[in-house]
Amino acid sequence: MSTRIATVVTAAAAAWTLAAAGAGAASVAVSADRLLDVASGKYVDKPRGVITDGRISAVEHQGEAVPAGAEPVDLPGVTLLPP
């Protein structure tokens, strides 16, 4: 695995883990540069993944409003890879 890919995978795993922990928040809205949709094999630009109670509850675009009560987490330069 190249260093770049390993860095992206590690950063994405850390992002999802931190977001799931949420620093005590019930919901976290994680924004990144891209997300790999593992079902389609395609990348989504400027995604926001919403994690509620440790589970991915929604994937939306960053232009949409952050859900009420969700703690925003911005991860510029990161590609998210869902678990």
mmCIF file of N, CA and C in Angstrom:
data_model
loop_
_atom_site.group_PDB
_atom_site.id
_atom_site.type_symbol
_atom_site.label_atom_id
_atom_site.label_comp_id
_atom_site.label_asym_id
_atom_site.label_seq_id
_atom_site.Cartn_x
_atom_site.Cartn_y
_atom_site.Cartn_z
ATOM 1 N N MET A 1 0.856 -1.169 0.000
ATOM 2 C CA MET A 1 0.000 0.000 0.000
ATOM 3 C C MET A 1 0.903 1.233 0.000
ATOM 4 N N SER A 2 0.638 2.166 -0.885
ATOM 5 C CA SER A 2 1.474 3.362 -0.941
ATOM 6 C C SER A 2 1.282 4.212 0.311
ATOM 7 N N THR A 3 2.246 5.069 0.563
ATOM 8 C CA THR A 3 2.172 5.934 1.741
ATOM 9 C C THR A 3 0.949 6.831 1.675
ATOM 10 N N ARG A 4 0.647 7.361 0.507
ATOM 11 C CA ARG A 4 -0.505 8.262 0.340
ATOM 12 C C ARG A 4 -1.809 7.532 0.657
ATOM 13 N N ILE A 5 -1.959 6.329 0.132
ATOM 14 C CA ILE A 5 -3.179 5.570 0.382
ATOM 15 C C ILE A 5 -3.281 5.206 1.858
ATOM 16 N N ALA A 6 -2.167 4.779 2.445
ATOM 17 C CA ALA A 6 -2.178 4.434 3.864
ATOM 18 C C ALA A 6 -2.564 5.637 4.714
ATOM 19 N N THR A 7 -2.084 6.817 4.343
ATOM 20 C CA THR A 7 -2.418 8.033 5.080
ATOM 21 C C THR A 7 -3.903 8.336 4.982
ATOM 22 N N VAL A 8 -4.458 8.212 3.783
ATOM 23 C CA VAL A 8 -5.884 8.481 3.585
ATOM 24 C C VAL A 8 -6.728 7.475 4.358
ATOM 25 N N VAL A 9 -6.368 6.206 4.281
ATOM 26 C CA VAL A 9 -7.125 5.176 4.989
ATOM 27 C C VAL A 9 -7.057 5.400 6.492
ATOM 28 N N THR A 10 -5.869 5.699 6.988
ATOM 29 C CA THR A 10 -5.709 5.945 8.421
ATOM 30 C C THR A 10 -6.495 7.170 8.861
ATOM 31 N N ALA A 11 -6.411 8.253 8.085
ATOM 32 C CA ALA A 11 -7.136 9.473 8.426
ATOM 33 C C ALA A 11 -8.644 9.233 8.407
ATOM 34 N N ALA A 12 -9.115 8.497 7.422
ATOM 35 C CA ALA A 12 -10.548 8.222 7.332
ATOM 36 C C ALA A 12 -11.021 7.364 8.503
ATOM 37 N N ALA A 13 -10.237 6.351 8.833
ATOM 38 C CA ALA A 13 -10.608 5.498 9.964
ATOM 39 C C ALA A 13 -10.633 6.303 11.260
ATOM 40 N N ALA A 14 -9.643 7.162 11.427
ATOM 41 C CA ALA A 14 -9.591 8.008 12.626
ATOM 42 C C ALA A 14 -10.780 8.966 12.656
ATOM 43 N N ALA A 15 -11.121 9.517 11.499
ATOM 44 C CA ALA A 15 -12.238 10.463 11.430
ATOM 45 C C ALA A 15 -13.546 9.808 11.834
ATOM 46 N N TRP A 16 -13.814 8.625 11.291
ATOM 47 C CA TRP A 16 -15.054 7.938 11.629
ATOM 48 C C TRP A 16 -15.067 7.531 13.095
ATOM 49 N N THR A 17 -13.910 7.102 13.608
ATOM 50 C CA THR A 17 -13.837 6.703 15.017
ATOM 51 C C THR A 17 -14.069 7.897 15.928
ATOM 52 N N LEU A 18 -13.381 9.010 15.636
ATOM 53 C CA LEU A 18 -13.561 10.213 16.449
ATOM 54 C C LEU A 18 -14.990 10.727 16.350
ATOM 55 N N ALA A 19 -15.522 10.692 15.154
ATOM 56 C CA ALA A 19 -16.887 11.175 14.968
ATOM 57 C C ALA A 19 -17.873 10.291 15.715
ATOM 58 N N ALA A 20 -17.634 8.991 15.704
ATOM 59 C CA ALA A 20 -18.523 8.079 16.409
ATOM 60 C C ALA A 20 -18.467 8.331 17.913
ATOM 61 N N ALA A 21 -17.279 8.633 18.405
ATOM 62 C CA ALA A 21 -17.143 8.960 19.828
ATOM 63 C C ALA A 21 -17.818 10.282 20.106
ATOM 64 N N GLY A 22 -17.630 11.235 19.199
ATOM 65 C CA GLY A 22 -18.357 12.484 19.221
ATOM 66 C C GLY A 22 -18.138 13.378 20.415
ATOM 67 N N ALA A 23 -17.101 13.128 21.190
ATOM 68 C CA ALA A 23 -16.810 13.978 22.348
ATOM 69 C C ALA A 23 -18.067 14.205 23.175
ATOM 70 N N GLY A 24 -18.875 13.168 23.315
ATOM 71 C CA GLY A 24 -20.068 13.252 24.149
ATOM 72 C C GLY A 24 -21.324 13.663 23.383
ATOM 73 N N ALA A 25 -21.188 14.041 22.137
ATOM 74 C CA ALA A 25 -22.350 14.454 21.362
ATOM 75 C C ALA A 25 -23.102 13.231 20.860
ATOM 76 N N ALA A 26 -24.426 13.329 20.813
ATOM 77 C CA ALA A 26 -25.229 12.227 20.290
ATOM 78 C C ALA A 26 -25.118 12.151 18.769
ATOM 79 N N SER A 27 -24.921 13.306 18.107
ATOM 80 C CA SER A 27 -24.780 13.352 16.654
ATOM 81 C C SER A 27 -23.574 14.196 16.277
ATOM 82 N N VAL A 28 -22.877 13.744 15.227
ATOM 83 C CA VAL A 28 -21.712 14.450 14.710
ATOM 84 C C VAL A 28 -21.874 14.538 13.201
ATOM 85 N N ALA A 29 -21.560 15.699 12.618
ATOM 86 C CA ALA A 29 -21.609 15.892 11.172
ATOM 87 C C ALA A 29 -20.171 16.043 10.679
ATOM 88 N N VAL A 30 -19.649 15.013 9.987
ATOM 89 C CA VAL A 30 -18.266 14.979 9.523
ATOM 90 C C VAL A 30 -18.215 15.415 8.066
ATOM 91 N N SER A 31 -17.476 16.511 7.794
ATOM 92 C CA SER A 31 -17.306 17.007 6.430
ATOM 93 C C SER A 31 -15.890 16.709 5.972
ATOM 94 N N ALA A 32 -15.743 16.281 4.713
ATOM 95 C CA ALA A 32 -14.441 15.954 4.150
ATOM 96 C C ALA A 32 -14.420 16.366 2.677
ATOM 97 N N ASP A 33 -13.276 16.146 2.021
ATOM 98 C CA ASP A 33 -13.183 16.472 0.599
ATOM 99 C C ASP A 33 -13.930 15.468 -0.274
ATOM 100 N N ARG A 34 -13.800 14.172 0.092
ATOM 101 C CA ARG A 34 -14.460 13.129 -0.700
ATOM 102 C C ARG A 34 -14.874 11.978 0.198
ATOM 103 N N LEU A 35 -15.773 11.172 -0.328
ATOM 104 C CA LEU A 35 -16.211 9.949 0.341
ATOM 105 C C LEU A 35 -16.278 8.861 -0.716
ATOM 106 N N LEU A 36 -15.751 7.689 -0.419
ATOM 107 C CA LEU A 36 -15.890 6.570 -1.335
ATOM 108 C C LEU A 36 -17.186 5.844 -1.005
ATOM 109 N N ASP A 37 -18.104 5.828 -1.970
ATOM 110 C CA ASP A 37 -19.348 5.071 -1.825
ATOM 111 C C ASP A 37 -19.013 3.629 -2.174
ATOM 112 N N VAL A 38 -18.888 2.790 -1.164
ATOM 113 C CA VAL A 38 -18.437 1.419 -1.397
ATOM 114 C C VAL A 38 -19.467 0.585 -2.161
ATOM 115 N N ALA A 39 -20.724 0.970 -2.125
ATOM 116 C CA ALA A 39 -21.760 0.233 -2.860
ATOM 117 C C ALA A 39 -21.627 0.440 -4.363
ATOM 118 N N SER A 40 -21.329 1.679 -4.778
ATOM 119 C CA SER A 40 -21.241 1.979 -6.207
ATOM 120 C C SER A 40 -19.804 2.023 -6.717
ATOM 121 N N GLY A 41 -18.831 2.167 -5.794
ATOM 122 C CA GLY A 41 -17.432 2.286 -6.200
ATOM 123 C C GLY A 41 -17.085 3.676 -6.706
ATOM 124 N N LYS A 42 -17.980 4.642 -6.502
ATOM 125 C CA LYS A 42 -17.762 6.011 -6.980
ATOM 126 C C LYS A 42 -17.457 6.934 -5.809
ATOM 127 N N TYR A 43 -16.757 8.021 -6.121
ATOM 128 C CA TYR A 43 -16.457 9.029 -5.110
ATOM 129 C C TYR A 43 -17.542 10.100 -5.080
ATOM 130 N N VAL A 44 -17.843 10.593 -3.896
ATOM 131 C CA VAL A 44 -18.778 11.693 -3.698
ATOM 132 C C VAL A 44 -17.944 12.890 -3.252
ATOM 133 N N ASP A 45 -18.026 13.999 -3.990
ATOM 134 C CA ASP A 45 -17.291 15.210 -3.626
ATOM 135 C C ASP A 45 -18.042 15.998 -2.568
ATOM 136 N N LYS A 46 -17.284 16.562 -1.632
ATOM 137 C CA LYS A 46 -17.797 17.425 -0.559
ATOM 138 C C LYS A 46 -18.940 16.778 0.229
ATOM 139 N N PRO A 47 -18.708 15.585 0.775
ATOM 140 C CA PRO A 47 -19.766 14.921 1.541
ATOM 141 C C PRO A 47 -19.812 15.388 2.984
ATOM 142 N N ARG A 48 -20.916 15.128 3.610
ATOM 143 C CA ARG A 48 -21.050 15.277 5.061
ATOM 144 C C ARG A 48 -21.729 13.999 5.546
ATOM 145 N N GLY A 49 -21.031 13.285 6.401
ATOM 146 C CA GLY A 49 -21.601 12.083 6.995
ATOM 147 C C GLY A 49 -22.126 12.428 8.373
ATOM 148 N N VAL A 50 -23.357 12.067 8.637
ATOM 149 C CA VAL A 50 -23.946 12.321 9.949
ATOM 150 C C VAL A 50 -23.929 11.008 10.725
ATOM 151 N N ILE A 51 -23.330 11.055 11.898
ATOM 152 C CA ILE A 51 -23.222 9.876 12.748
ATOM 153 C C ILE A 51 -24.039 10.143 14.004
ATOM 154 N N THR A 52 -25.002 9.269 14.256
ATOM 155 C CA THR A 52 -25.877 9.404 15.414
ATOM 156 C C THR A 52 -25.778 8.136 16.245
ATOM 157 N N ASP A 53 -25.460 8.322 17.515
ATOM 158 C CA ASP A 53 -25.315 7.191 18.437
ATOM 159 C C ASP A 53 -24.361 6.129 17.901
ATOM 160 N N GLY A 54 -23.245 6.591 17.276
ATOM 161 C CA GLY A 54 -22.205 5.688 16.815
ATOM 162 C C GLY A 54 -22.470 5.002 15.492
ATOM 163 N N ARG A 55 -23.548 5.359 14.802
ATOM 164 C CA ARG A 55 -23.879 4.738 13.516
ATOM 165 C C ARG A 55 -24.088 5.817 12.459
ATOM 166 N N ILE A 56 -23.706 5.523 11.217
ATOM 167 C CA ILE A 56 -23.917 6.463 10.118
ATOM 168 C C ILE A 56 -25.422 6.544 9.881
ATOM 169 N N SER A 57 -25.982 7.746 10.063
ATOM 170 C CA SER A 57 -27.424 7.904 9.902
ATOM 171 C C SER A 57 -27.782 8.601 8.593
ATOM 172 N N ALA A 58 -26.819 9.322 8.005
ATOM 173 C CA ALA A 58 -27.083 10.008 6.737
ATOM 174 C C ALA A 58 -25.771 10.388 6.079
ATOM 175 N N VAL A 59 -25.807 10.461 4.748
ATOM 176 C CA VAL A 59 -24.703 11.026 3.979
ATOM 177 C C VAL A 59 -25.340 12.062 3.074
ATOM 178 N N GLU A 60 -24.875 13.297 3.203
ATOM 179 C CA GLU A 60 -25.444 14.409 2.453
ATOM 180 C C GLU A 60 -24.319 15.256 1.889
ATOM 181 N N HIS A 61 -24.662 16.316 1.187
ATOM 182 C CA HIS A 61 -23.663 17.237 0.645
ATOM 183 C C HIS A 61 -23.443 18.384 1.620
ATOM 184 N N GLN A 62 -22.243 18.936 1.608
ATOM 185 C CA GLN A 62 -21.882 19.988 2.552
ATOM 186 C C GLN A 62 -22.717 21.249 2.421
ATOM 187 N N GLY A 63 -23.363 21.488 1.313
ATOM 188 C CA GLY A 63 -24.178 22.680 1.140
ATOM 189 C C GLY A 63 -25.453 22.666 1.960
ATOM 190 N N GLU A 64 -25.839 21.498 2.436
ATOM 191 C CA GLU A 64 -27.057 21.378 3.231
ATOM 192 C C GLU A 64 -26.783 21.802 4.668
ATOM 193 N N ALA A 65 -27.808 22.192 5.384
ATOM 194 C CA ALA A 65 -27.653 22.637 6.771
ATOM 195 C C ALA A 65 -27.219 21.475 7.659
ATOM 196 N N VAL A 66 -26.350 21.775 8.623
ATOM 197 C CA VAL A 66 -25.946 20.774 9.609
ATOM 198 C C VAL A 66 -27.174 20.450 10.453
ATOM 199 N N PRO A 67 -27.455 19.169 10.658
ATOM 200 C CA PRO A 67 -28.634 18.808 11.449
ATOM 201 C C PRO A 67 -28.599 19.444 12.841
ATOM 202 N N ALA A 68 -29.747 19.831 13.324
ATOM 203 C CA ALA A 68 -29.851 20.457 14.647
ATOM 204 C C ALA A 68 -29.265 19.533 15.707
ATOM 205 N N GLY A 69 -28.433 20.078 16.555
ATOM 206 C CA GLY A 69 -27.843 19.327 17.648
ATOM 207 C C GLY A 69 -26.603 18.536 17.287
ATOM 208 N N ALA A 70 -26.220 18.509 16.003
ATOM 209 C CA ALA A 70 -25.030 17.759 15.580
ATOM 210 C C ALA A 70 -23.784 18.623 15.743
ATOM 211 N N GLU A 71 -22.716 18.018 16.234
ATOM 212 C CA GLU A 71 -21.439 18.711 16.376
ATOM 213 C C GLU A 71 -20.686 18.611 15.049
ATOM 214 N N PRO A 72 -20.355 19.741 14.414
ATOM 215 C CA PRO A 72 -19.633 19.684 13.137
ATOM 216 C C PRO A 72 -18.155 19.337 13.338
ATOM 217 N N VAL A 73 -17.638 18.468 12.458
ATOM 218 C CA VAL A 73 -16.219 18.109 12.439
ATOM 219 C C VAL A 73 -15.755 18.260 10.998
ATOM 220 N N ASP A 74 -14.809 19.172 10.744
ATOM 221 C CA ASP A 74 -14.292 19.406 9.399
ATOM 222 C C ASP A 74 -12.959 18.702 9.226
ATOM 223 N N LEU A 75 -12.827 17.943 8.129
ATOM 224 C CA LEU A 75 -11.606 17.211 7.831
ATOM 225 C C LEU A 75 -11.146 17.542 6.410
ATOM 226 N N PRO A 76 -10.552 18.726 6.204
ATOM 227 C CA PRO A 76 -10.109 19.104 4.866
ATOM 228 C C PRO A 76 -8.989 18.201 4.385
ATOM 229 N N GLY A 77 -9.026 17.889 3.093
ATOM 230 C CA GLY A 77 -7.980 17.064 2.484
ATOM 231 C C GLY A 77 -8.132 15.577 2.746
ATOM 232 N N VAL A 78 -9.252 15.155 3.323
ATOM 233 C CA VAL A 78 -9.442 13.750 3.687
ATOM 234 C C VAL A 78 -10.499 13.107 2.796
ATOM 235 N N THR A 79 -10.263 11.838 2.442
ATOM 236 C CA THR A 79 -11.261 11.022 1.777
ATOM 237 C C THR A 79 -11.801 10.043 2.803
ATOM 238 N N LEU A 80 -13.109 10.048 3.007
ATOM 239 C CA LEU A 80 -13.727 9.157 3.987
ATOM 240 C C LEU A 80 -14.000 7.784 3.353
ATOM 241 N N LEU A 81 -13.697 6.748 4.092
ATOM 242 C CA LEU A 81 -13.977 5.377 3.687
ATOM 243 C C LEU A 81 -14.831 4.759 4.784
ATOM 244 N N PRO A 82 -16.130 4.598 4.568
ATOM 245 C CA PRO A 82 -16.995 4.059 5.614
ATOM 246 C C PRO A 82 -16.545 2.659 6.024
ATOM 247 N N PRO A 83 -16.776 2.328 7.290
ATOM 248 C CA PRO A 83 -16.391 0.984 7.758
ATOM 249 C C PRO A 83 -17.233 -0.097 7.129
#
